[in-house]
Coordinates of N, CA and C in Angstrom, one line a residue:
Chain A
N1 N 32.2 -39.7 -7.0 CA 33.6 -39.3 -7.1 C 33.9 -38.1 -6.9
A2 N 34.5 -37.4 -6.1 CA 34.4 -36.0 -6.0 C 35.5 -35.4 -6.8
G3 N 36.3 -36.2 -7.6 CA 37.3 -35.6 -8.5 C 38.5 -34.9 -8.0
V4 N 38.7 -33.4 -8.1 CA 39.5 -32.7 -7.4 C 39.2 -31.7 -6.4
T5 N 39.5 -32.2 -5.3 CA 39.0 -31.1 -4.2 C 40.0 -30.1 -3.4
Q6 N 39.8 -28.9 -3.4 CA 40.4 -28.1 -2.7 C 40.2 -27.5 -1.1
T7 N 41.1 -27.2 -0.5 CA 40.8 -26.5 0.6 C 41.8 -25.6 1.2
P8 N 41.4 -24.5 1.6 CA 40.3 -23.9 2.0 C 39.9 -23.1 0.6
K9 N 38.5 -22.5 0.6 CA 38.0 -21.9 -0.7 C 38.7 -20.7 -0.6
F10 N 38.8 -19.8 0.4 CA 39.4 -18.4 0.8 C 40.2 -18.6 1.9
Q11 N 41.0 -17.6 1.9 CA 42.2 -17.4 3.0 C 42.9 -15.9 3.0
V12 N 42.5 -15.1 3.9 CA 43.6 -13.9 4.0 C 44.7 -14.5 5.0
L13 N 45.9 -14.0 4.8 CA 47.0 -14.2 5.5 C 47.7 -12.6 5.4
K14 N 48.3 -12.5 6.6 CA 49.2 -11.2 6.8 C 50.8 -11.7 6.2
T15 N 51.2 -10.7 5.7 CA 52.8 -10.9 5.3 C 53.6 -11.8 6.5
G16 N 54.2 -12.6 6.0 CA 55.1 -13.4 7.0 C 54.6 -14.5 7.1
Q17 N 53.1 -14.9 7.3 CA 52.3 -15.9 7.9 C 52.6 -17.2 6.6
S18 N 52.8 -18.3 7.4 CA 52.9 -19.5 6.4 C 51.3 -20.3 6.4
M19 N 51.1 -21.0 5.5 CA 50.1 -21.9 5.2 C 50.0 -23.0 4.3
T20 N 49.5 -23.8 4.2 CA 49.5 -24.9 3.3 C 47.7 -25.1 2.5
L21 N 48.1 -24.9 1.4 CA 46.8 -25.2 0.4 C 46.5 -26.8 0.1
Q22 N 45.5 -27.3 0.5 CA 45.5 -28.8 0.4 C 44.7 -29.1 -1.1
C23 N 45.2 -30.2 -1.6 CA 44.6 -30.7 -2.7 C 44.7 -32.1 -2.7
A24 N 43.5 -32.7 -2.9 CA 43.1 -34.0 -3.1 C 42.6 -34.3 -4.3
Q25 N 42.6 -35.9 -4.9 CA 42.2 -36.2 -5.9 C 41.8 -37.8 -5.8
D26 N 40.7 -38.1 -6.2 CA 40.3 -39.6 -6.3 C 40.2 -40.3 -7.6
M27 N 40.8 -39.6 -8.5 CA 40.7 -40.0 -10.0 C 42.0 -41.0 -10.1
N28 N 42.7 -41.3 -9.4 CA 43.8 -42.1 -9.3 C 44.7 -41.8 -10.5
H29 N 44.9 -40.6 -10.7 CA 45.9 -39.8 -11.5 C 47.3 -39.8 -11.3
E30 N 48.4 -40.1 -11.9 CA 49.8 -40.0 -11.5 C 50.1 -38.5 -11.5
Y31 N 49.7 -38.0 -12.4 CA 50.1 -36.5 -12.5 C 49.4 -35.4 -11.5
M32 N 49.8 -34.5 -11.0 CA 49.1 -33.4 -10.2 C 50.1 -32.3 -10.4
S33 N 49.2 -30.7 -10.2 CA 50.1 -29.7 -10.4 C 49.4 -28.6 -9.8
W34 N 49.9 -27.6 -9.6 CA 49.5 -26.5 -9.0 C 49.7 -25.3 -10.0
Y35 N 48.7 -24.5 -10.1 CA 49.0 -23.2 -10.9 C 48.5 -21.9 -10.1
R36 N 48.5 -21.1 -10.7 CA 48.2 -19.4 -10.1 C 47.8 -18.9 -11.1
Q37 N 46.6 -18.0 -10.8 CA 45.9 -17.1 -11.8 C 45.7 -16.0 -11.2
D38 N 46.4 -15.0 -11.8 CA 46.7 -13.5 -11.4 C 45.4 -12.7 -12.4
P39 N 44.9 -11.6 -11.7 CA 43.7 -11.3 -12.3 C 43.9 -10.7 -13.7
G40 N 42.9 -11.2 -14.6 CA 42.9 -11.0 -16.1 C 44.1 -11.7 -16.7
M41 N 44.6 -12.8 -16.1 CA 45.9 -13.6 -16.9 C 45.6 -14.7 -16.9
G42 N 46.5 -15.6 -17.7 CA 46.6 -16.8 -17.8 C 47.2 -17.7 -16.6
L43 N 46.8 -19.1 -16.8 CA 47.3 -19.8 -15.4 C 49.1 -19.8 -15.7
R44 N 49.4 -20.0 -14.5 CA 51.0 -20.1 -14.8 C 51.3 -21.2 -13.5
L45 N 52.2 -22.1 -14.1 CA 52.5 -23.4 -13.5 C 53.6 -23.2 -12.3
I46 N 53.2 -23.7 -11.2 CA 54.2 -23.4 -9.8 C 55.1 -24.6 -9.6
H47 N 54.2 -25.8 -9.6 CA 55.3 -26.9 -8.9 C 54.2 -28.2 -9.7
Y48 N 54.6 -29.1 -9.9 CA 54.1 -30.4 -10.6 C 54.9 -31.7 -10.1
S49 N 54.0 -32.7 -10.5 CA 54.4 -33.9 -9.6 C 53.9 -35.1 -10.6
V50 N 54.8 -36.2 -11.0 CA 54.7 -37.1 -11.8 C 54.3 -38.5 -11.3
G51 N 54.4 -38.4 -10.1 CA 53.9 -39.5 -9.2 C 54.4 -39.3 -7.9
A52 N 54.1 -40.1 -6.7 CA 54.5 -40.5 -5.5 C 55.9 -40.3 -5.3
G53 N 56.4 -39.1 -4.3 CA 57.7 -39.0 -4.4 C 58.3 -38.2 -5.4
I54 N 57.7 -37.5 -6.3 CA 58.5 -37.1 -7.4 C 57.8 -35.8 -7.8
T55 N 58.6 -34.6 -7.5 CA 58.0 -33.4 -7.7 C 59.1 -32.6 -8.6
D56 N 58.7 -31.4 -9.2 CA 59.4 -30.6 -9.8 C 59.1 -29.1 -10.1
Q57 N 59.8 -28.0 -10.4 CA 59.6 -27.1 -10.4 C 58.8 -26.6 -11.7
G58 N 57.9 -25.5 -11.7 CA 57.4 -25.1 -12.7 C 57.8 -23.5 -13.1
E59 N 56.9 -22.7 -13.8 CA 57.4 -21.5 -14.2 C 57.9 -20.6 -12.9
V60 N 56.9 -20.5 -12.0 CA 56.8 -19.5 -10.7 C 57.1 -20.2 -9.6
P61 N 58.3 -21.1 -9.2 CA 58.1 -21.9 -7.9 C 58.6 -21.1 -6.7
N62 N 59.3 -19.7 -6.8 CA 59.7 -19.2 -5.6 C 58.7 -19.0 -4.7
G63 N 59.1 -19.3 -3.4 CA 58.1 -18.9 -2.4 C 57.3 -19.9 -2.0
Y64 N 57.5 -21.3 -2.7 CA 56.4 -22.2 -2.3 C 57.3 -23.6 -2.4
N65 N 56.6 -24.4 -1.5 CA 57.2 -25.9 -1.4 C 56.0 -26.8 -1.8
V66 N 56.2 -28.0 -2.0 CA 55.4 -29.1 -2.5 C 56.0 -30.3 -1.8
S67 N 55.2 -31.5 -1.9 CA 55.5 -32.9 -1.6 C 54.4 -33.9 -2.0
R68 N 54.9 -34.8 -2.4 CA 53.9 -35.9 -2.9 C 54.3 -37.2 -2.2
S69 N 53.5 -37.6 -0.9 CA 53.8 -38.5 -0.5 C 52.9 -39.7 -0.8
T70 N 51.6 -39.2 -1.4 CA 50.6 -40.2 -1.8 C 50.1 -40.1 -3.1
T71 N 49.6 -41.1 -3.9 CA 48.8 -40.6 -5.0 C 47.9 -39.6 -4.9
E72 N 47.1 -39.6 -3.8 CA 45.8 -38.9 -3.7 C 46.1 -37.3 -3.6
D73 N 47.2 -36.9 -2.8 CA 47.2 -35.7 -2.3 C 48.5 -34.8 -2.7
F74 N 48.5 -33.5 -2.7 CA 49.6 -32.7 -3.4 C 49.4 -31.2 -2.8
P75 N 49.8 -31.3 -1.3 CA 49.9 -30.0 -0.7 C 50.8 -28.8 -1.1
L76 N 50.3 -27.6 -1.2 CA 51.1 -26.6 -1.7 C 51.4 -25.7 -0.4
R77 N 52.7 -25.4 0.1 CA 53.0 -24.5 1.3 C 53.6 -23.1 0.9
L78 N 53.2 -22.3 1.4 CA 53.6 -21.1 1.2 C 54.5 -20.7 2.6
L79 N 55.8 -20.4 2.3 CA 56.9 -20.5 3.6 C 56.5 -19.1 4.1
S80 N 56.3 -18.0 3.5 CA 56.4 -16.8 4.3 C 55.7 -15.7 3.1
A81 N 54.5 -15.7 3.6 CA 53.5 -15.2 2.5 C 53.8 -13.7 2.2
A82 N 53.6 -13.2 1.0 CA 54.1 -12.0 0.4 C 52.9 -11.4 -0.3
P83 N 52.6 -10.0 -0.5 CA 51.6 -9.5 -1.3 C 51.6 -10.1 -2.5
S84 N 52.8 -10.4 -3.1 CA 53.0 -10.8 -4.5 C 52.2 -12.1 -4.7
Q85 N 51.9 -12.6 -3.7 CA 51.3 -14.2 -3.7 C 49.8 -14.3 -3.7
T86 N 49.3 -13.1 -3.4 CA 47.5 -12.8 -3.7 C 47.2 -13.5 -5.0
S87 N 46.4 -14.2 -5.1 CA 45.9 -15.0 -6.5 C 45.1 -16.0 -6.0
V88 N 44.6 -16.5 -7.2 CA 43.7 -17.6 -7.4 C 44.6 -18.9 -7.5
Y89 N 44.6 -20.1 -6.6 CA 45.3 -21.2 -7.0 C 44.5 -22.3 -7.5
F90 N 45.0 -22.9 -8.4 CA 44.2 -24.3 -8.8 C 45.0 -25.2 -8.9
C91 N 44.7 -26.3 -8.3 CA 45.4 -27.8 -8.4 C 44.5 -28.6 -9.5
A92 N 45.4 -29.3 -10.3 CA 44.9 -29.8 -11.5 C 45.5 -31.5 -11.4
T93 N 45.0 -32.2 -12.2 CA 45.4 -33.7 -12.5 C 45.1 -34.3 -13.8
H94 N 45.9 -35.2 -14.0 CA 45.9 -35.7 -15.4 C 46.4 -37.2 -15.3
A95 N 46.0 -37.8 -16.5 CA 46.5 -39.1 -16.4 C 47.9 -39.7 -16.9
G96 N 48.3 -38.5 -17.4 CA 49.8 -38.7 -18.0 C 49.8 -39.4 -19.3
T97 N 51.1 -39.4 -19.8 CA 51.3 -40.2 -20.9 C 50.7 -41.7 -21.1
S98 N 50.3 -42.2 -20.0 CA 49.6 -43.7 -19.9 C 48.1 -43.5 -20.5
G99 N 47.4 -42.1 -20.4 CA 46.1 -42.0 -20.6 C 45.9 -40.8 -21.4
S100 N 44.9 -40.2 -21.2 CA 44.3 -38.8 -21.5 C 45.1 -37.7 -21.0
Y101 N 45.4 -36.9 -22.0 CA 46.3 -35.7 -21.7 C 45.0 -34.5 -20.7
E102 N 43.9 -34.7 -21.0 CA 43.1 -33.8 -20.2 C 43.3 -33.5 -18.8
Q103 N 43.2 -32.3 -18.4 CA 43.9 -31.9 -17.2 C 42.5 -31.3 -16.5
F104 N 42.3 -31.9 -15.4 CA 40.9 -31.9 -14.3 C 41.4 -30.7 -13.4
F105 N 40.7 -29.7 -13.2 CA 41.0 -28.5 -12.1 C 40.1 -28.7 -11.1
G106 N 40.6 -28.7 -9.8 CA 39.7 -28.3 -8.7 C 39.2 -26.8 -8.6
P107 N 38.4 -26.7 -7.7 CA 37.7 -25.2 -7.8 C 38.4 -24.1 -7.5
G108 N 39.4 -24.3 -7.1 CA 40.3 -23.1 -6.5 C 40.5 -22.7 -4.9
T109 N 41.5 -21.9 -4.9 CA 41.6 -21.6 -3.7 C 42.0 -19.7 -3.7
R110 N 41.2 -18.9 -3.2 CA 41.4 -17.4 -3.3 C 42.1 -17.0 -2.1
L111 N 43.4 -16.7 -2.4 CA 44.2 -15.9 -1.4 C 44.6 -14.8 -1.3
T112 N 44.4 -14.0 -0.3 CA 44.8 -12.6 -0.3 C 45.7 -12.3 1.0
V113 N 47.1 -11.8 0.4 CA 48.1 -11.4 1.7 C 48.0 -9.8 2.0
L114 N 47.7 -9.4 2.9 CA 47.8 -8.4 3.5 C 49.1 -7.7 3.7
Chain B
G1 N 61.7 -22.7 -22.4 CA 60.4 -23.1 -22.1 C 59.5 -22.6 -23.3
E2 N 58.3 -23.2 -23.2 CA 57.2 -23.0 -24.0 C 56.5 -21.6 -23.8
N3 N 56.3 -20.9 -24.9 CA 55.6 -19.7 -24.8 C 54.5 -19.6 -25.6
V4 N 53.2 -19.3 -24.9 CA 51.7 -19.1 -25.6 C 51.3 -17.9 -25.6
E5 N 51.3 -17.4 -26.9 CA 50.4 -16.0 -27.0 C 49.0 -16.2 -27.8
Q6 N 48.2 -15.1 -27.3 CA 46.8 -15.5 -27.5 C 46.2 -14.2 -28.0
H7 N 45.5 -14.0 -29.2 CA 44.9 -12.6 -29.6 C 43.5 -13.3 -30.1
P8 N 42.5 -12.4 -29.9 CA 42.4 -11.1 -29.4 C 42.5 -10.8 -27.9
S9 N 42.5 -10.1 -27.3 CA 42.4 -10.2 -25.5 C 41.0 -9.9 -25.3
T10 N 40.3 -9.1 -26.1 CA 39.0 -9.1 -25.9 C 38.1 -9.2 -27.3
L11 N 36.8 -9.7 -27.3 CA 36.3 -10.0 -28.5 C 34.9 -10.0 -28.3
S12 N 34.1 -9.0 -29.0 CA 32.7 -8.5 -28.9 C 31.9 -9.0 -30.1
V13 N 31.2 -9.7 -30.3 CA 30.3 -10.4 -31.4 C 28.6 -10.1 -30.9
Q14 N 28.0 -10.5 -32.2 CA 26.5 -10.2 -31.9 C 26.1 -11.7 -32.1
E15 N 25.1 -11.9 -31.3 CA 24.5 -13.1 -31.0 C 24.3 -13.9 -32.6
G16 N 24.6 -15.1 -32.8 CA 24.9 -15.7 -34.1 C 25.9 -15.6 -35.0
D17 N 26.7 -14.6 -34.7 CA 27.8 -14.4 -35.3 C 28.9 -15.4 -35.2
S18 N 30.0 -15.5 -35.8 CA 31.1 -16.6 -35.5 C 32.5 -15.7 -34.7
A19 N 33.0 -16.5 -33.9 CA 34.1 -15.8 -33.0 C 35.4 -16.8 -33.4
V20 N 36.5 -16.0 -33.9 CA 37.8 -16.6 -33.8 C 38.8 -16.3 -32.8
I21 N 39.3 -17.2 -32.2 CA 40.5 -16.7 -31.4 C 41.9 -17.7 -31.8
K22 N 42.7 -16.7 -31.8 CA 44.0 -17.2 -32.3 C 45.0 -17.4 -31.1
C23 N 45.9 -18.6 -31.2 CA 47.1 -18.7 -30.4 C 48.3 -19.2 -31.3
T24 N 49.7 -18.6 -30.9 CA 51.0 -19.1 -31.3 C 51.8 -19.9 -30.3
Y25 N 52.5 -20.8 -30.6 CA 53.3 -21.3 -29.4 C 54.7 -21.4 -30.0
S26 N 55.6 -21.5 -29.4 CA 57.1 -21.5 -29.4 C 57.7 -23.0 -29.5
D27 N 57.3 -23.8 -28.8 CA 57.9 -25.1 -28.9 C 57.5 -26.0 -29.9
S28 N 58.0 -26.3 -30.8 CA 57.8 -27.2 -31.8 C 58.0 -28.6 -31.3
A29 N 58.3 -29.0 -30.0 CA 57.8 -30.4 -29.3 C 56.6 -30.3 -28.7
S30 N 56.0 -29.2 -28.6 CA 54.6 -29.5 -28.0 C 53.4 -30.2 -29.1
N31 N 52.7 -31.1 -28.1 CA 52.3 -32.1 -29.0 C 50.5 -32.2 -28.7
Y32 N 50.1 -31.2 -27.6 CA 48.9 -31.1 -27.0 C 48.3 -29.7 -26.8
F33 N 47.0 -29.7 -27.3 CA 46.6 -28.1 -27.5 C 45.3 -28.0 -27.1
P34 N 45.0 -27.9 -25.7 CA 43.6 -27.6 -25.4 C 43.1 -26.3 -25.4
W35 N 41.6 -26.2 -25.3 CA 41.2 -24.9 -25.0 C 40.2 -24.8 -24.0
Y36 N 40.2 -24.1 -23.0 CA 39.3 -23.9 -21.8 C 38.6 -22.6 -21.7
K37 N 37.3 -22.8 -21.3 CA 36.5 -21.8 -21.0 C 36.2 -21.4 -19.2
Q38 N 36.6 -20.4 -18.8 CA 36.3 -19.9 -17.3 C 35.3 -18.8 -17.1
E39 N 34.5 -19.3 -16.5 CA 33.2 -18.3 -16.3 C 33.9 -17.7 -14.9
L40 N 33.2 -16.4 -14.7 CA 33.7 -15.6 -13.4 C 33.6 -16.5 -12.2
G41 N 34.7 -16.7 -11.5 CA 34.6 -17.4 -10.2 C 34.8 -18.6 -10.3
K42 N 34.9 -19.5 -11.5 CA 35.0 -21.0 -11.9 C 36.2 -21.2 -12.0
R43 N 36.3 -22.6 -12.0 CA 37.4 -23.2 -12.4 C 37.6 -23.3 -14.0
P44 N 38.5 -23.4 -14.9 CA 38.6 -23.8 -16.0 C 38.1 -25.0 -16.6
Q45 N 37.3 -24.9 -17.7 CA 36.7 -26.2 -18.0 C 37.1 -26.5 -19.6
L46 N 37.5 -27.6 -19.8 CA 38.0 -28.0 -21.1 C 36.7 -28.1 -22.1
I47 N 36.8 -27.4 -23.6 CA 35.9 -27.3 -24.3 C 36.1 -28.2 -25.7
I48 N 37.4 -28.1 -25.9 CA 38.0 -28.9 -27.0 C 39.6 -29.0 -26.8
D49 N 40.0 -30.1 -27.5 CA 41.5 -30.4 -27.6 C 41.8 -30.8 -28.8
I50 N 43.1 -30.7 -29.2 CA 43.6 -31.3 -30.3 C 45.0 -31.7 -30.1
R51 N 45.4 -32.9 -30.6 CA 46.6 -33.4 -30.6 C 47.3 -33.3 -32.1
S52 N 48.7 -33.1 -32.0 CA 49.6 -32.8 -32.9 C 49.4 -33.8 -34.4
N53 N 48.8 -34.6 -34.1 CA 48.9 -35.6 -35.4 C 47.4 -35.3 -36.2
V54 N 46.7 -34.2 -35.6 CA 45.5 -34.1 -36.3 C 45.4 -32.6 -36.7
G55 N 44.8 -32.2 -37.8 CA 44.7 -30.5 -38.4 C 43.6 -29.8 -37.9
E56 N 42.6 -30.7 -37.6 CA 41.0 -29.9 -37.2 C 40.2 -31.1 -36.3
K57 N 39.4 -30.4 -35.6 CA 38.4 -31.0 -34.7 C 37.3 -30.4 -34.7
K58 N 36.2 -31.2 -34.7 CA 35.1 -30.3 -34.4 C 34.3 -30.9 -33.4
D59 N 33.4 -30.1 -33.0 CA 32.3 -30.6 -31.7 C 31.1 -29.7 -31.8
Q60 N 30.4 -29.9 -32.3 CA 28.9 -29.2 -32.6 C 29.5 -28.0 -33.3
R61 N 29.1 -26.8 -32.2 CA 29.3 -25.8 -32.6 C 31.2 -25.2 -32.5
I62 N 32.0 -25.8 -31.9 CA 33.3 -25.4 -31.7 C 34.1 -26.3 -32.5
A63 N 35.0 -25.6 -33.2 CA 36.2 -26.3 -33.8 C 37.4 -25.9 -33.4
V64 N 38.4 -26.6 -33.7 CA 39.8 -26.1 -33.3 C 40.8 -26.5 -34.3
T65 N 41.5 -25.7 -35.0 CA 42.6 -25.9 -36.1 C 43.9 -25.9 -35.7
L66 N 44.7 -26.6 -36.1 CA 46.0 -26.6 -36.0 C 47.0 -26.5 -37.1
N67 N 48.2 -25.8 -37.1 CA 49.2 -25.5 -38.3 C 50.2 -25.5 -37.4
K68 N 50.7 -27.0 -37.5 CA 52.0 -27.4 -36.8 C 53.3 -26.5 -37.5
T69 N 53.2 -26.4 -38.7 CA 54.2 -25.7 -39.5 C 54.5 -24.5 -39.0
A70 N 53.3 -23.7 -38.8 CA 53.5 -22.1 -38.6 C 53.4 -22.0 -37.0
K71 N 53.1 -23.1 -36.5 CA 53.0 -23.2 -34.8 C 51.8 -22.2 -34.3
H72 N 50.7 -22.4 -35.1 CA 49.7 -21.8 -34.4 C 48.4 -22.4 -34.5
F73 N 47.3 -22.5 -33.6 CA 46.1 -23.0 -33.5 C 45.0 -22.0 -33.1
S74 N 43.8 -22.2 -33.6 CA 42.8 -21.6 -33.5 C 41.4 -22.2 -33.1
L75 N 40.7 -21.5 -32.1 CA 39.3 -21.9 -31.8 C 38.2 -20.9 -32.8
H76 N 37.3 -21.8 -33.2 CA 36.1 -21.4 -33.9 C 34.9 -21.6 -33.4
I77 N 34.4 -20.6 -32.8 CA 32.6 -20.8 -32.3 C 31.8 -20.3 -33.4
T78 N 30.8 -21.0 -33.8 CA 29.8 -20.7 -34.8 C 28.7 -20.7 -33.9
E79 N 27.7 -19.6 -34.6 CA 26.4 -19.4 -33.9 C 26.1 -19.0 -32.8
T80 N 27.3 -18.0 -32.3 CA 27.5 -17.9 -30.9 C 26.1 -17.2 -30.4
Q81 N 26.1 -17.8 -28.8 CA 25.0 -17.3 -27.9 C 25.3 -16.8 -26.8
P82 N 24.5 -16.1 -26.0 CA 25.0 -15.1 -24.9 C 25.8 -16.1 -23.8
E83 N 25.2 -17.4 -23.9 CA 25.7 -18.2 -22.7 C 27.2 -18.7 -23.2
D84 N 27.8 -18.0 -24.3 CA 29.1 -18.4 -24.7 C 30.1 -17.4 -24.1
S85 N 29.5 -16.5 -23.5 CA 30.4 -15.2 -23.0 C 31.2 -15.8 -21.8
A86 N 32.4 -15.5 -22.0 CA 33.1 -16.1 -20.8 C 34.6 -15.8 -21.4
V87 N 35.6 -16.3 -20.4 CA 37.1 -16.0 -20.9 C 37.7 -17.4 -21.2
Y88 N 38.2 -17.5 -22.6 CA 38.6 -18.4 -23.1 C 40.2 -18.3 -23.1
F89 N 41.0 -19.7 -22.8 CA 42.2 -19.7 -22.8 C 42.8 -20.7 -23.7
C90 N 43.8 -20.6 -24.3 CA 44.4 -21.7 -25.1 C 45.6 -22.1 -24.1
A91 N 46.0 -23.2 -24.7 CA 47.1 -23.9 -23.6 C 48.0 -24.9 -24.7
A92 N 49.3 -25.2 -24.3 CA 50.1 -26.1 -25.0 C 50.9 -26.8 -24.0
S93 N 51.1 -28.2 -24.3 CA 51.8 -28.8 -23.7 C 52.6 -30.0 -24.4
G94 N 53.8 -30.5 -24.0 CA 54.5 -31.3 -24.5 C 55.1 -32.5 -23.5
M95 N 55.9 -33.5 -24.0 CA 56.3 -34.4 -23.2 C 57.3 -33.8 -22.2
D96 N 58.1 -32.8 -22.4 CA 58.7 -32.0 -21.3 C 58.0 -31.8 -20.1
A97 N 58.4 -31.3 -19.0 CA 57.4 -30.8 -17.9 C 56.5 -31.4 -17.7
G98 N 56.3 -33.0 -17.8 CA 55.3 -33.9 -17.5 C 53.9 -33.2 -18.1
N99 N 53.9 -33.0 -19.4 CA 52.8 -32.8 -20.0 C 51.8 -31.7 -19.4
M100 N 52.3 -30.8 -18.6 CA 52.1 -29.6 -18.0 C 51.5 -28.5 -19.0
L101 N 50.5 -27.8 -18.6 CA 50.0 -26.6 -19.5 C 51.1 -25.3 -19.4
T102 N 51.1 -24.9 -20.7 CA 51.6 -23.4 -20.8 C 50.1 -22.6 -21.2
F103 N 50.0 -21.6 -20.6 CA 48.6 -20.7 -20.9 C 49.0 -19.8 -21.7
G104 N 48.1 -19.2 -22.7 CA 47.7 -17.9 -23.3 C 47.3 -17.1 -22.3
G105 N 47.1 -16.2 -22.5 CA 46.7 -14.6 -21.9 C 45.2 -14.7 -21.6
G106 N 44.6 -15.4 -22.3 CA 43.0 -15.3 -22.3 C 42.3 -14.5 -23.2
T107 N 41.2 -14.6 -23.6 CA 40.2 -13.7 -24.4 C 39.0 -13.7 -23.7
R108 N 38.9 -12.6 -23.6 CA 37.1 -12.1 -22.9 C 36.2 -12.0 -24.1
L109 N 35.4 -13.2 -24.1 CA 34.3 -13.0 -25.1 C 33.0 -12.5 -24.7
M110 N 32.6 -11.9 -25.7 CA 31.2 -11.0 -25.1 C 30.2 -11.2 -26.4
V111 N 29.4 -12.2 -26.1 CA 28.4 -12.3 -26.9 C 27.0 -11.3 -26.7
K112 N 26.6 -10.6 -27.7 CA 25.8 -9.6 -27.7 C 24.3 -9.9 -28.0
P113 N 23.1 -9.9 -27.1 CA 21.9 -10.7 -27.7 C 21.3 -9.7 -28.8

């Protein structure tokens, strides 16, 4: 099992460009989420999903869109990249209230916006 | 929403000493409190967690204590080793927001040989 995978590992964008960060899991978890981690700080929740077709905003959702068409995939879209979005992005999954609360993180995507 | 504060931000100990990291949370409805270890350039890795119906949990050299009344929880590492050097994050979650985590700001632990 691959667990949680993310692509790309690194990305450099120019201000105003758009892109999609991919996240996939083969753990059959209902709950998926995106966090960002700025240097020297803890992770902050961007968006999350409690199942296919259901998404909701986290603490810092502005500038990002998500969708959840399948259990396995939860892409994060940057609509118009800004330097303030330079960060490391982690996708995570967990089984939710029907199972363990333990969250499993992907390897991260390091994004730089110039 | 939930707010988690973590102290200290940096901690330096001698190998073999104990290390204690403390966190406070604001939402009395939070019921799950994990601790993560993150090495440079890596993803956070769960090292221990505790649910609100338990006051203490231990796993070898690592223990976590929870005081629900005071809304604080602590990580205790005994007999520290150089490989314990990393950034440690506490977090809290509850039934709201899909059991998603609110993280503390992190503690950089340095274990000197």
